[in-house]
Coordinates of C-alpha atoms and ligand atoms in Angstrom, one line a residue:
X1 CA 0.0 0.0 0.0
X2 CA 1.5 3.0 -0.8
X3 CA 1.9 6.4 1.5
X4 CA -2.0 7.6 2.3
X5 CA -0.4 11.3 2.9
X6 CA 0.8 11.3 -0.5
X7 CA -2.7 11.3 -1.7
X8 CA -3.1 14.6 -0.3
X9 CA -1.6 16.6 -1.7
X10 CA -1.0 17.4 -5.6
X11 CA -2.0 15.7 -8.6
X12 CA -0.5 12.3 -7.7
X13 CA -3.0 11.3 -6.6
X14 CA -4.6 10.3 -9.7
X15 CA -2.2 8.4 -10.5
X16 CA -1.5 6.2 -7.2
X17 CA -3.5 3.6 -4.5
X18 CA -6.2 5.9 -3.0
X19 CA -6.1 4.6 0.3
X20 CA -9.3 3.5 1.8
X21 CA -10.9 6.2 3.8
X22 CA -10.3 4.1 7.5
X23 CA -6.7 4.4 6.2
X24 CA -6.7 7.9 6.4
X25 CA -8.2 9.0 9.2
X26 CA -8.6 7.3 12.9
X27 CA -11.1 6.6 15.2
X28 CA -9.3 8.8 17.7
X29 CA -9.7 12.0 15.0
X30 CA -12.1 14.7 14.2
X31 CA -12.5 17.8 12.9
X32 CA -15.8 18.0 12.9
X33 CA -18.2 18.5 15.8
X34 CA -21.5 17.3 16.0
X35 CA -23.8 17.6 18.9
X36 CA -24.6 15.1 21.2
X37 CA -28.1 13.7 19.7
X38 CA -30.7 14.3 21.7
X39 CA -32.5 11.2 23.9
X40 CA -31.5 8.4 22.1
X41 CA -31.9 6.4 24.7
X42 CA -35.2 4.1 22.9
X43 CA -34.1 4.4 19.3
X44 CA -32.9 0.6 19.4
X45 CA -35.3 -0.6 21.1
X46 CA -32.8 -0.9 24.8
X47 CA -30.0 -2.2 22.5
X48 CA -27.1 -0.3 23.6
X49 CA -24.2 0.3 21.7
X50 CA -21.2 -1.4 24.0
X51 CA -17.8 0.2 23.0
X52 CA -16.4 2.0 20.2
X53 CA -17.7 1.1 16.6
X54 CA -14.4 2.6 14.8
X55 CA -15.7 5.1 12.3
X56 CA -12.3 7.0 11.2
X57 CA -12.3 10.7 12.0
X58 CA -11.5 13.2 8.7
X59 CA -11.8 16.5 8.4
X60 CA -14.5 17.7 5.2
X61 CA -12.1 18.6 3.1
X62 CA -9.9 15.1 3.7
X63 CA -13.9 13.2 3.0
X64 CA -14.5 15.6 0.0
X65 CA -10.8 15.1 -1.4
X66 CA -11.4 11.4 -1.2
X67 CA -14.3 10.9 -3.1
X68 CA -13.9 13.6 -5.9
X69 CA -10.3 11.3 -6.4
X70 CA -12.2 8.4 -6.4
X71 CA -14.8 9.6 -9.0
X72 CA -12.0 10.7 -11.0
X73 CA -10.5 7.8 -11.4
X74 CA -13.3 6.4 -13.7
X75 CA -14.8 7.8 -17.0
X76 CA -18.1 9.4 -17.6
X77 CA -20.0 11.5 -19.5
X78 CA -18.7 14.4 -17.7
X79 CA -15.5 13.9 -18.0
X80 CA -15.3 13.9 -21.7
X81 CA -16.6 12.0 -25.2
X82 CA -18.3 8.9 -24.9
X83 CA -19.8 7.0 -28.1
X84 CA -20.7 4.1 -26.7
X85 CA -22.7 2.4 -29.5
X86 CA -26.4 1.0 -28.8
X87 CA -26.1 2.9 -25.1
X88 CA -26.7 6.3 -26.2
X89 CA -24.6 8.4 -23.4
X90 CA -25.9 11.3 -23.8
X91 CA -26.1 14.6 -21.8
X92 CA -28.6 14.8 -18.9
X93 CA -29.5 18.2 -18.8
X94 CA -29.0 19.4 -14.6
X95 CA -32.5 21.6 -15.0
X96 CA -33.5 17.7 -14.6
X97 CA -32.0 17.2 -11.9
X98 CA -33.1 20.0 -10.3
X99 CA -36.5 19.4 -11.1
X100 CA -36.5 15.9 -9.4
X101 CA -35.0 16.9 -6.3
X102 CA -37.9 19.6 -5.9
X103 CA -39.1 18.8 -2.2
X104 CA -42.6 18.4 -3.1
X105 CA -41.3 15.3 -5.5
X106 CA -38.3 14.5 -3.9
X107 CA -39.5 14.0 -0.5
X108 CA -42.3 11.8 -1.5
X109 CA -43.2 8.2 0.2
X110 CA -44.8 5.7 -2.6
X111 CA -47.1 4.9 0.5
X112 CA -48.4 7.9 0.6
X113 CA -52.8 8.2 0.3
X114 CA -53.5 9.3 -3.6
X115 CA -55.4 12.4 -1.8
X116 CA -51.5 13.8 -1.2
X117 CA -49.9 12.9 -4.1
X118 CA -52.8 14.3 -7.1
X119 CA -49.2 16.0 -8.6
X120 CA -47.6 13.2 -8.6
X121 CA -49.9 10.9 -10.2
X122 CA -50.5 13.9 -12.9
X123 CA -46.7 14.0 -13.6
X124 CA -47.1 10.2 -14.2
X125 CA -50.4 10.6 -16.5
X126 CA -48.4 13.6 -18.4
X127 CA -45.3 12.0 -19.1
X128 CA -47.9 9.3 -20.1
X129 CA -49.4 11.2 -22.0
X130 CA -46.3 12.5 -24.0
X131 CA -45.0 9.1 -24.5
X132 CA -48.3 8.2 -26.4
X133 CA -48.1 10.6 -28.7
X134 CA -44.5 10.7 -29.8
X135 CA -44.9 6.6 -30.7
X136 CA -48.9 7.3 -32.1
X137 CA -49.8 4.1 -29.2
X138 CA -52.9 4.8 -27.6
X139 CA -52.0 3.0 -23.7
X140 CA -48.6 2.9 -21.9
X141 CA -47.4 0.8 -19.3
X142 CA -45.1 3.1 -16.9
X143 CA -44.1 0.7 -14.6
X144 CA -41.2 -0.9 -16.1
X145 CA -37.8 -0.2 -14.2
X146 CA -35.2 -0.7 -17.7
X147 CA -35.4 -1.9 -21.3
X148 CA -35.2 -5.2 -20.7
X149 CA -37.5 -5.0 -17.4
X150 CA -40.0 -3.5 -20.6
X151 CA -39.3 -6.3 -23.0
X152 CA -40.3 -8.9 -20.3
X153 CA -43.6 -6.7 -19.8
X154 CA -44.2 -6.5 -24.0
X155 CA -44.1 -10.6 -23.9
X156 CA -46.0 -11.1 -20.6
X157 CA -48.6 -8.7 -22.2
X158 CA -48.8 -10.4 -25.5
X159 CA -48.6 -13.7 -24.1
X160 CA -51.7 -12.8 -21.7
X161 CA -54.0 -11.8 -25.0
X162 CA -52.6 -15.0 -27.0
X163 CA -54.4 -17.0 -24.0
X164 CA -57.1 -14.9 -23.5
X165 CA -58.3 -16.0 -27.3
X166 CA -56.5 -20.0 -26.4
X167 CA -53.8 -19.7 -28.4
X168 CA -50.5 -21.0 -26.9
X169 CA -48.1 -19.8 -29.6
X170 CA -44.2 -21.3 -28.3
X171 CA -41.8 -19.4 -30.5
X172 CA -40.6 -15.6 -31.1
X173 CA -38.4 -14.7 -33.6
X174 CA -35.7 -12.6 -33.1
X175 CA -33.1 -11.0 -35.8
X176 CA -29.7 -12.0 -35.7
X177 CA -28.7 -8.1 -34.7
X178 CA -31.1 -7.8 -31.9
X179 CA -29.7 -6.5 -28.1
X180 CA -28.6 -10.2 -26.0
X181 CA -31.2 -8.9 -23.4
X182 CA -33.9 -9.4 -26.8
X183 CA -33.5 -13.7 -26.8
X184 CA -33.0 -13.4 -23.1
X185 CA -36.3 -12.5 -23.1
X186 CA -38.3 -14.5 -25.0
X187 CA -36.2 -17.3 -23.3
X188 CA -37.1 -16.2 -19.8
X189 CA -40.7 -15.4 -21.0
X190 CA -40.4 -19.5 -21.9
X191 CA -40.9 -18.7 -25.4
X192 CA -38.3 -20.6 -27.9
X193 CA -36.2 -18.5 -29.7
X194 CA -35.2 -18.7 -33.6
X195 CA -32.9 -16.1 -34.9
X196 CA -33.1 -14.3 -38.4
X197 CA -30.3 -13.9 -40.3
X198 CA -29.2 -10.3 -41.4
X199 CA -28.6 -9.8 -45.0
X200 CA -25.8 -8.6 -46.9
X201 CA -27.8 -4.9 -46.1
X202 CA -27.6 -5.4 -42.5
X203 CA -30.8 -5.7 -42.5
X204 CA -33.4 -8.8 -41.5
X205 CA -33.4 -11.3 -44.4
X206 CA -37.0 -10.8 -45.7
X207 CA -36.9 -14.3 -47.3
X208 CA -35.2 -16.3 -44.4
X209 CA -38.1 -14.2 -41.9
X210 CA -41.0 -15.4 -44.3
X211 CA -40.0 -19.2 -44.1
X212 CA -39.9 -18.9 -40.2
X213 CA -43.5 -17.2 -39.8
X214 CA -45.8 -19.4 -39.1
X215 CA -49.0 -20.0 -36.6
X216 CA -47.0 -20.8 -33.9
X217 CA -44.8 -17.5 -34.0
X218 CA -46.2 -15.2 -31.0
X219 CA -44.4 -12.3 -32.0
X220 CA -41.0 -10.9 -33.8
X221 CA -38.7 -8.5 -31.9
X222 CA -37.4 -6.0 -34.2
X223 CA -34.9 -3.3 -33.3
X224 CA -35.7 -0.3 -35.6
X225 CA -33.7 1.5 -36.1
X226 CA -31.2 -1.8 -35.7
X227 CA -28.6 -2.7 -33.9
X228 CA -26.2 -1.8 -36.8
X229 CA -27.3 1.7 -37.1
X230 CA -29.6 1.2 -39.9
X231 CA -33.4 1.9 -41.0
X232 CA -35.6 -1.5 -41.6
X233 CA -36.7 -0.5 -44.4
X234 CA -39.1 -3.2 -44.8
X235 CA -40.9 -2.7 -41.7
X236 CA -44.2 -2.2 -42.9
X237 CA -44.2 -5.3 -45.0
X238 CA -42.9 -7.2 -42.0
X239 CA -45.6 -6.0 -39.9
X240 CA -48.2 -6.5 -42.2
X241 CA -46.7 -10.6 -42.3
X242 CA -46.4 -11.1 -38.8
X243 CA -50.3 -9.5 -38.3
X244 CA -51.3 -11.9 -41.2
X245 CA -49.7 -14.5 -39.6
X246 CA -52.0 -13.9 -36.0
X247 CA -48.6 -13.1 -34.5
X248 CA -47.7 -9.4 -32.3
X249 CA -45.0 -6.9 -33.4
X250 CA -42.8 -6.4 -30.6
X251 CA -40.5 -3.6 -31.8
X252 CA -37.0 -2.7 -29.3
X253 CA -37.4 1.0 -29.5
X254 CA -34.3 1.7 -27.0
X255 CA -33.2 3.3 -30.3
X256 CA -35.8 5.8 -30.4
X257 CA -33.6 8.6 -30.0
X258 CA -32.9 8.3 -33.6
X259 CA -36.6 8.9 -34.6
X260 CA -38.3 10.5 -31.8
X261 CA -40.8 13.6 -33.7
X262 CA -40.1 11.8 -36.9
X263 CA -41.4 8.6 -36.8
X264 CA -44.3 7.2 -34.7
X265 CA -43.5 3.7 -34.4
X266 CA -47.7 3.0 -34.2
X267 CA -47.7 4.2 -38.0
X268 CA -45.5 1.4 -38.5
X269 CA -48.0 -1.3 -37.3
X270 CA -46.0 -2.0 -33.9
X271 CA -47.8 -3.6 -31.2
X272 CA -45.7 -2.7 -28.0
X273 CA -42.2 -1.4 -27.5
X274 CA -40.6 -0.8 -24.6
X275 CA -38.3 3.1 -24.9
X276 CA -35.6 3.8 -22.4
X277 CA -36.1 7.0 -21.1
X278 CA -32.5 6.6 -20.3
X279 CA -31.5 6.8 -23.6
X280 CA -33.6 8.9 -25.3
X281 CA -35.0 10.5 -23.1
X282 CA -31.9 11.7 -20.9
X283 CA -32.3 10.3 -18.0
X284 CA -29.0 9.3 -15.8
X285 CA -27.7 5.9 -17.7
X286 CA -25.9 2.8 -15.9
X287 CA -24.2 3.6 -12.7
X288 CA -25.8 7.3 -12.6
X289 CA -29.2 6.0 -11.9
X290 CA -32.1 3.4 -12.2
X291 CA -32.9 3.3 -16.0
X292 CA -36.9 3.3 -17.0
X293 CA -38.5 1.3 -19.4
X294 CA -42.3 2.0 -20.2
X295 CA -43.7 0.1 -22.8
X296 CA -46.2 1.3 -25.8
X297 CA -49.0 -0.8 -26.6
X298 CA -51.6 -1.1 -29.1
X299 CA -55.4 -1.4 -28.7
X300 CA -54.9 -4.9 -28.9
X301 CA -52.4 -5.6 -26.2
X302 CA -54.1 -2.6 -23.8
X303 CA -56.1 -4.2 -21.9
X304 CA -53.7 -6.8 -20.7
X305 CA -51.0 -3.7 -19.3
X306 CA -50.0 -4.8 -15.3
X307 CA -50.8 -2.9 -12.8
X308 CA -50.6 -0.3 -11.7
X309 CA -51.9 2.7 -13.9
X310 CA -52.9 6.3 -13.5
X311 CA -56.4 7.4 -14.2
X312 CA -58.1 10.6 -14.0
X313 CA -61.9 10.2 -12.3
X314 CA -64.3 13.0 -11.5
X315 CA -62.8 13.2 -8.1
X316 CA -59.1 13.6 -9.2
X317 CA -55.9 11.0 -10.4
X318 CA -56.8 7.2 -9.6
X319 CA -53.8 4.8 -9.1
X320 CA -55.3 1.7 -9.7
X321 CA -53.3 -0.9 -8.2
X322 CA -55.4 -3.9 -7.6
X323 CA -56.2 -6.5 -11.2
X324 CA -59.4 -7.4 -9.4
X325 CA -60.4 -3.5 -9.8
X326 CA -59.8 -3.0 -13.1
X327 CA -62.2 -3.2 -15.9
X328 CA -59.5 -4.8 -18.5
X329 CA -57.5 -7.9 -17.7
X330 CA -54.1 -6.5 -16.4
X331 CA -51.8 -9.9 -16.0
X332 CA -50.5 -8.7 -13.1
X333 CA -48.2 -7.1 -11.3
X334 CA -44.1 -6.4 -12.5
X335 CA -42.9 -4.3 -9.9
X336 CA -43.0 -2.7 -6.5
X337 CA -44.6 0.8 -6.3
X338 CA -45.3 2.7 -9.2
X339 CA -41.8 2.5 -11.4
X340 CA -39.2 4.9 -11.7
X341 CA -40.7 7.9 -10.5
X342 CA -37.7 9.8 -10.3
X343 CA -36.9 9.0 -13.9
X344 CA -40.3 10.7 -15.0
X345 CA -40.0 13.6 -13.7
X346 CA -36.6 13.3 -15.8
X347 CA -37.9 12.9 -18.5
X348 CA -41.0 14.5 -18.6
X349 CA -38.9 17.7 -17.6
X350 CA -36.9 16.6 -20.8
X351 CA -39.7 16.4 -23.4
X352 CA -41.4 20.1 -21.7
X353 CA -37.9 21.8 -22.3
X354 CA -37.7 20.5 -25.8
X355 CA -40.8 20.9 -27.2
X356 CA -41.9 18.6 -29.8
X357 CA -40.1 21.0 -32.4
X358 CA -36.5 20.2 -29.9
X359 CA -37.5 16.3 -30.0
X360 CA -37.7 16.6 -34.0
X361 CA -34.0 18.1 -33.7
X362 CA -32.6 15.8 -31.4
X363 CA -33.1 12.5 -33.8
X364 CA -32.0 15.4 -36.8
X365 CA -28.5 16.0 -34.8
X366 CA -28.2 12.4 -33.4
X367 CA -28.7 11.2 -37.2
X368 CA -26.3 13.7 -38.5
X369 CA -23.7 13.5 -36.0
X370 CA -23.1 9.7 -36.9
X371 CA -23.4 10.6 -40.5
X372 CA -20.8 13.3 -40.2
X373 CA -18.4 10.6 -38.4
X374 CA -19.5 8.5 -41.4
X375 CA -18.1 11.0 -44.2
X376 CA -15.0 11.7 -42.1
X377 CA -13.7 8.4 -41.5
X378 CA -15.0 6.0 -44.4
X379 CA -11.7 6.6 -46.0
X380 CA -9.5 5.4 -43.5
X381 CA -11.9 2.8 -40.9
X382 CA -14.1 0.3 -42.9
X383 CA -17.8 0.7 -43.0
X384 CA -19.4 -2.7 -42.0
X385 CA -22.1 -2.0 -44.1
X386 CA -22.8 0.7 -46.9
X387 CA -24.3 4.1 -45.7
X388 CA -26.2 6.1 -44.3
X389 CA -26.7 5.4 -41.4
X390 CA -28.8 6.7 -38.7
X391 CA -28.0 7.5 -35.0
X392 CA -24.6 5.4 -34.9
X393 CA -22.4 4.3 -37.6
X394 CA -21.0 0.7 -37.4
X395 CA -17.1 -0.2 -38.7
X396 CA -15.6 -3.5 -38.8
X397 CA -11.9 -4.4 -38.1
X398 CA -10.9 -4.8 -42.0
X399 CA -9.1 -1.0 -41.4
X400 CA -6.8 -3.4 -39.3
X401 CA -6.0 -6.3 -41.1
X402 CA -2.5 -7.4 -40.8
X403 CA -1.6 -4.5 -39.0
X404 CA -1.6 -7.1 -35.9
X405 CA -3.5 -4.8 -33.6
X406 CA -6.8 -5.8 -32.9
X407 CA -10.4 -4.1 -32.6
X408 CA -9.6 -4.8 -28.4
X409 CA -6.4 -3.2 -28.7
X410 CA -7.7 0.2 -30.7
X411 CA -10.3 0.6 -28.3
X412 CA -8.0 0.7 -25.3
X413 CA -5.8 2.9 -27.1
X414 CA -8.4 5.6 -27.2
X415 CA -9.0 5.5 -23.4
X416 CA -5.5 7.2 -23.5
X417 CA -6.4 9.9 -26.0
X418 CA -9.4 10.7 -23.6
X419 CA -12.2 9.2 -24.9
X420 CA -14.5 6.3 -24.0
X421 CA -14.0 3.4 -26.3
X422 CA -16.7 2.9 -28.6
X423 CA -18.9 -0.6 -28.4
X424 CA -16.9 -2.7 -29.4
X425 CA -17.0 -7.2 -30.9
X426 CA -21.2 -6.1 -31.3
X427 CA -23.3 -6.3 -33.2
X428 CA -21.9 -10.0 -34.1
X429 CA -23.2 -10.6 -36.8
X430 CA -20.1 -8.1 -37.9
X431 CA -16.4 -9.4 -36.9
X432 CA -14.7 -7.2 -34.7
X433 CA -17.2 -4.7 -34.8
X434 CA -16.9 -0.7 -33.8
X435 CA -20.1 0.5 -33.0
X436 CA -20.0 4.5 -32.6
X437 CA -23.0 6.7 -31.5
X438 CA -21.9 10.2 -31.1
X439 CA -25.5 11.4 -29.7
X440 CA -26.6 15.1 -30.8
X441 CA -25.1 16.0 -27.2
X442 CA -21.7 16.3 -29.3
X443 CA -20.1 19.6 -31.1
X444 CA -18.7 19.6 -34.5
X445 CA -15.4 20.4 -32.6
X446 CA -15.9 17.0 -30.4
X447 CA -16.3 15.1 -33.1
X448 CA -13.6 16.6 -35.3
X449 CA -11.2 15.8 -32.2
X450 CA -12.6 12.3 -32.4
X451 CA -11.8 11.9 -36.6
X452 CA -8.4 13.7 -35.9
X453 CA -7.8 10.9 -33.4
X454 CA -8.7 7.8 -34.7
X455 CA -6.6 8.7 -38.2
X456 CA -3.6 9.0 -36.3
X457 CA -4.5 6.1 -34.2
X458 CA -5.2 4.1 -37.7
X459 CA -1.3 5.7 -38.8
X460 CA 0.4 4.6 -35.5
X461 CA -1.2 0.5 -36.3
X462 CA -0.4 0.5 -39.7
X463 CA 3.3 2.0 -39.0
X464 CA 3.7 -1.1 -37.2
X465 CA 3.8 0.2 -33.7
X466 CA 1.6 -2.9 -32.3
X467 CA 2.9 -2.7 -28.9
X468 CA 1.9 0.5 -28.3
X469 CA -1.4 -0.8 -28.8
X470 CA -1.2 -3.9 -27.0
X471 CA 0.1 -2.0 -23.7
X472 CA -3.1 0.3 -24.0
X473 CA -4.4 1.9 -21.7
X474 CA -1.3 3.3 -19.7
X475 CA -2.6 6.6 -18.2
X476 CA -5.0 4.8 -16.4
X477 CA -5.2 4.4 -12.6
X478 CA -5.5 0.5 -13.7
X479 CA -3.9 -1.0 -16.7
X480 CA -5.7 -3.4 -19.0
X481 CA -7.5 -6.2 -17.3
X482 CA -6.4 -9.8 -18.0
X483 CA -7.3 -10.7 -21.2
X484 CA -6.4 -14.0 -21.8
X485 CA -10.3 -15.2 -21.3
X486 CA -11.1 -12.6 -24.1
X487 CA -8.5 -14.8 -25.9
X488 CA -9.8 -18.2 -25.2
X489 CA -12.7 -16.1 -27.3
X490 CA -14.0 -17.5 -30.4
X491 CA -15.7 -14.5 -31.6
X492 CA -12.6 -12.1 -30.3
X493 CA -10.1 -14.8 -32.3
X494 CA -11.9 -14.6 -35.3
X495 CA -10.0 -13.0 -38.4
X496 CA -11.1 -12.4 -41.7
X497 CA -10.3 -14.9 -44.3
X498 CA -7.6 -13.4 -46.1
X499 CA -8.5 -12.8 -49.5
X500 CA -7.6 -14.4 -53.0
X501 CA -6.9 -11.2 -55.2
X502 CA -6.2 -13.0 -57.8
X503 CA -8.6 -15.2 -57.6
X504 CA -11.5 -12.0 -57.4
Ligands
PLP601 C1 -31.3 -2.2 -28.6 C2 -31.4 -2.4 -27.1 N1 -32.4 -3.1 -26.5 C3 -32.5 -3.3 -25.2 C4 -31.6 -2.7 -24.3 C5 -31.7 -3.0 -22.9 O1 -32.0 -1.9 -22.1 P1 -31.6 -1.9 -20.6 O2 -30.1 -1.8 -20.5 O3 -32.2 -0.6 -20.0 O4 -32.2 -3.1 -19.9 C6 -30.6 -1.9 -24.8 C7 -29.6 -1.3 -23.9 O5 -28.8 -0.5 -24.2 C8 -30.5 -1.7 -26.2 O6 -29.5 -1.0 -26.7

């Protein structure tokens, strides 16, 4: 363990051990007083506390010292560029922030009678309300806590309406590109899962889908726009099969930030989709917060939505929390309380300081931000597939070939130039795949920083410098990880088969 003190002082102490905080102060230490708390003599019920319980003693600045280092010594948003394909890491606005700690909706208790909390339960029905009309569905289910929490809820809801009219329907088809948490799904919603191949478009294989729908297809879960950062452009022609075909159109819209106020996904002929407020609609992402995943549903799937919902009556908002009250056939019940609250006032906070007119520009500036990266570096990184693209613009590892460096090692190297690696080895159906969303959070300066970066990066592996890249990250408090169970790897071993010039 190295020196605690050094920590202290200068800008070491990035770069070092920071000590745990019982290793830098002592139980015998204080700087700050407290009074004594008044009559706690019954607040454990007669349980006594017998001797000293060890709490090290630090001063505030030591306490706020140690955890600003600690924060620093990880990358987020804040700190600087982070195009993290498929996650969409994009700015949370701190008006939204503000807005949720608000006492009135900050300090509520989800036990609370409905008589106390009418504005809370008309935050819910608003943000409702907008979520409705951006997709064109006509009923929302708010209570889902994350995308995948939502895709459980879509299958449980179309599952309940396939019994309701006895029809026991065992598989769901899911493209080849789709999100892991998609087949996860269906598998944990007992459904058997059969994957669609992608065709040479990146895009689902119209013929190979068509063979595979049948009658005992429940549903298809499409990700639109896809996993690869391209439009289905056959949508409506799959959703009019899979209707056909007495099945329900589960769409993945975690990339809705790509079409939200251009394209209402109920236009399409989707059934239910779950959106991640997290993603598009800025709420804190991953370690930052709980995520939110309300789900869309059509007029068909509405009347199975669980519990609990928000309705206005003639006395006032209505939470009603109890299947046996409601007038539909709710299947039940996915979650304690009434979802992500905080998240709603998030993101409800989001879509009112927008506007639908600033929702329209968000997909406009997502879209053209990856398009811009695109242009910029489809000379010198290889396009998986043919452009445009939409929110986030996929590359393959070809750039690299026989350089020796891999699509593992470029991505480390960025961490050292500042910036978050993208997504990288997915989608799979694309070997050693870089999957970078820049989010309309990003300036043109950004992003030219970003181009300037990875064509020198690109310069450096095909110089020959490999061990440069392979020693990547090195001006991180921790070095690379151990990577030799990446190595045992089948998909991180692949390489492209070299190819037969001659032969072409
Ligand atoms: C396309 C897609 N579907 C589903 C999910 C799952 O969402 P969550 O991580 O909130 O469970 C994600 C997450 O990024 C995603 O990108």
């Amino acid at each position: 363990m190295s020196d605690p003190r050094a920590t202290t002082t200068g800008n070491r102490g990035l770069q070092i051990e920071e000590p745990l905080i019982f290793e830098q102060g002592s139980p015998d230490k204080t700087a700050v007083d407290l009074p004594e708390p008044p009559s706690t003599k019954d607040r454990l019920g007669g349980v006594r506390r017998s001797g000293p319980i060890g709490l090290p003693g630090l001063s505030e600045p030591e306490v706020v010292r140690h955890y600003l280092r600690l924060s620093q010594k990880n990358f987020s948003i804040d700190h600087g560029f982070y195009p993290l394909g498929s996650c969409t890491m994009k700015h949370n606005p701190r008006l939204n922030e503000k807005l949720a700690r608000l006492p009135g909706i900050g300090d509520l208790h989800p036990l609370q009678p409905t008589a106390t909390v009418q504005g809370a339960l008309a935050l819910i029905d608003a943000c409702a309300h907008w979520l409705k009309a951006l997709t064109g569905m006509p009923a929302v289910a708010m209570s889902p806590a994350a995308g995948a929490h939502g895709e459980s809820v879509g299958l449980m809801t179309i599952r309940a309406a396939l019994e309701d009219r006895g029809d026991a329907r065992k598989r769901v088809l899911v493209p080849d590109s789709a999100h892991g948490t998609n087949p996860a799904t269906a598998h944990a919603c007992g459904y058997a899962v059969e994957g669609i191949p992608a065709d040479d478009r990146g895009r689902v294989d119209l013929a190979a889908f068509r063979e595979k729908l049948d009658a005992d297809v429940a549903a298809i879960m499409l990700t639109n726009p896809n996993t690869c950062g391209l439009f289905e452009n056959d949508i409506l022609d799959i959703a009019a099969a899979v209707h056909d075909a007495g099945a329900f159109f589960y769409c993945d819209g975690a990339n809705l930030n790509a079409i939200v106020g251009r394209v209402r996904p109920g236009d399409l002929g989707v059934d239910c989709m779950h959106i991640n407020l997290h993603k598009t609609f800025s709420t804190p992402h991953g370690g930052g917060g709980p995520g939110s995943g309300p789900v869309v549903l059509s007029e068909a799937l509405a009347p199975y939505a669980p519990v609990p919902y928000v309705v206005q009556g003639p006395d006032g908002f209505e939470l009603i929390e109890d299947p046996a009250r409601s007038d539909a056939k709710p299947f039940g019940r996915i979650k304690g309380f009434h979802g992500q609250f905080g998240m709603f006032v998030r993101a409800l906070g989001y879509m009112m300081s927008m506007g639908s007119d600033g929702l329209r520009q968000v997909s406009g500036d997502a879209v053209l931000n990856a398009n811009y990266l695109l242009a910029c570096l489809r000379d010198t990184v290889t396009l998986a597939f043919e452009g445009p693209c939409m929110h986030e613009v996929l590359f393959d590892e070809g750039f690299l070939k026989e350089t020796g460096v891999t699509t593992l090692d470029f991505a480390k190297a960025l961490i050292d130039e500042g910036f978050h690696p993208m997504t990288v080895y997915f989608p799979l159906v694309v070997h050693g795949a870089m999957l970078v969303e820049p989010t309309e959070t990003e300036t043109k300066a950004t992003l030219d920083t970003f181009v300037e970066t990875m064509k020198a990066l690109t310069a450096r592996a095909r110089a020959g410098d490999v061990e440069y890249f392979q020693e990547a990250p090195r001006l991180t408090p921790r070095r690379r990880l151990d990577e030799t169970m990446a190595a045992r790897n089948p998909i991180l071993r692949w390489r492209p088969p070299a190819v037969d010039k001659a032969a072409e």
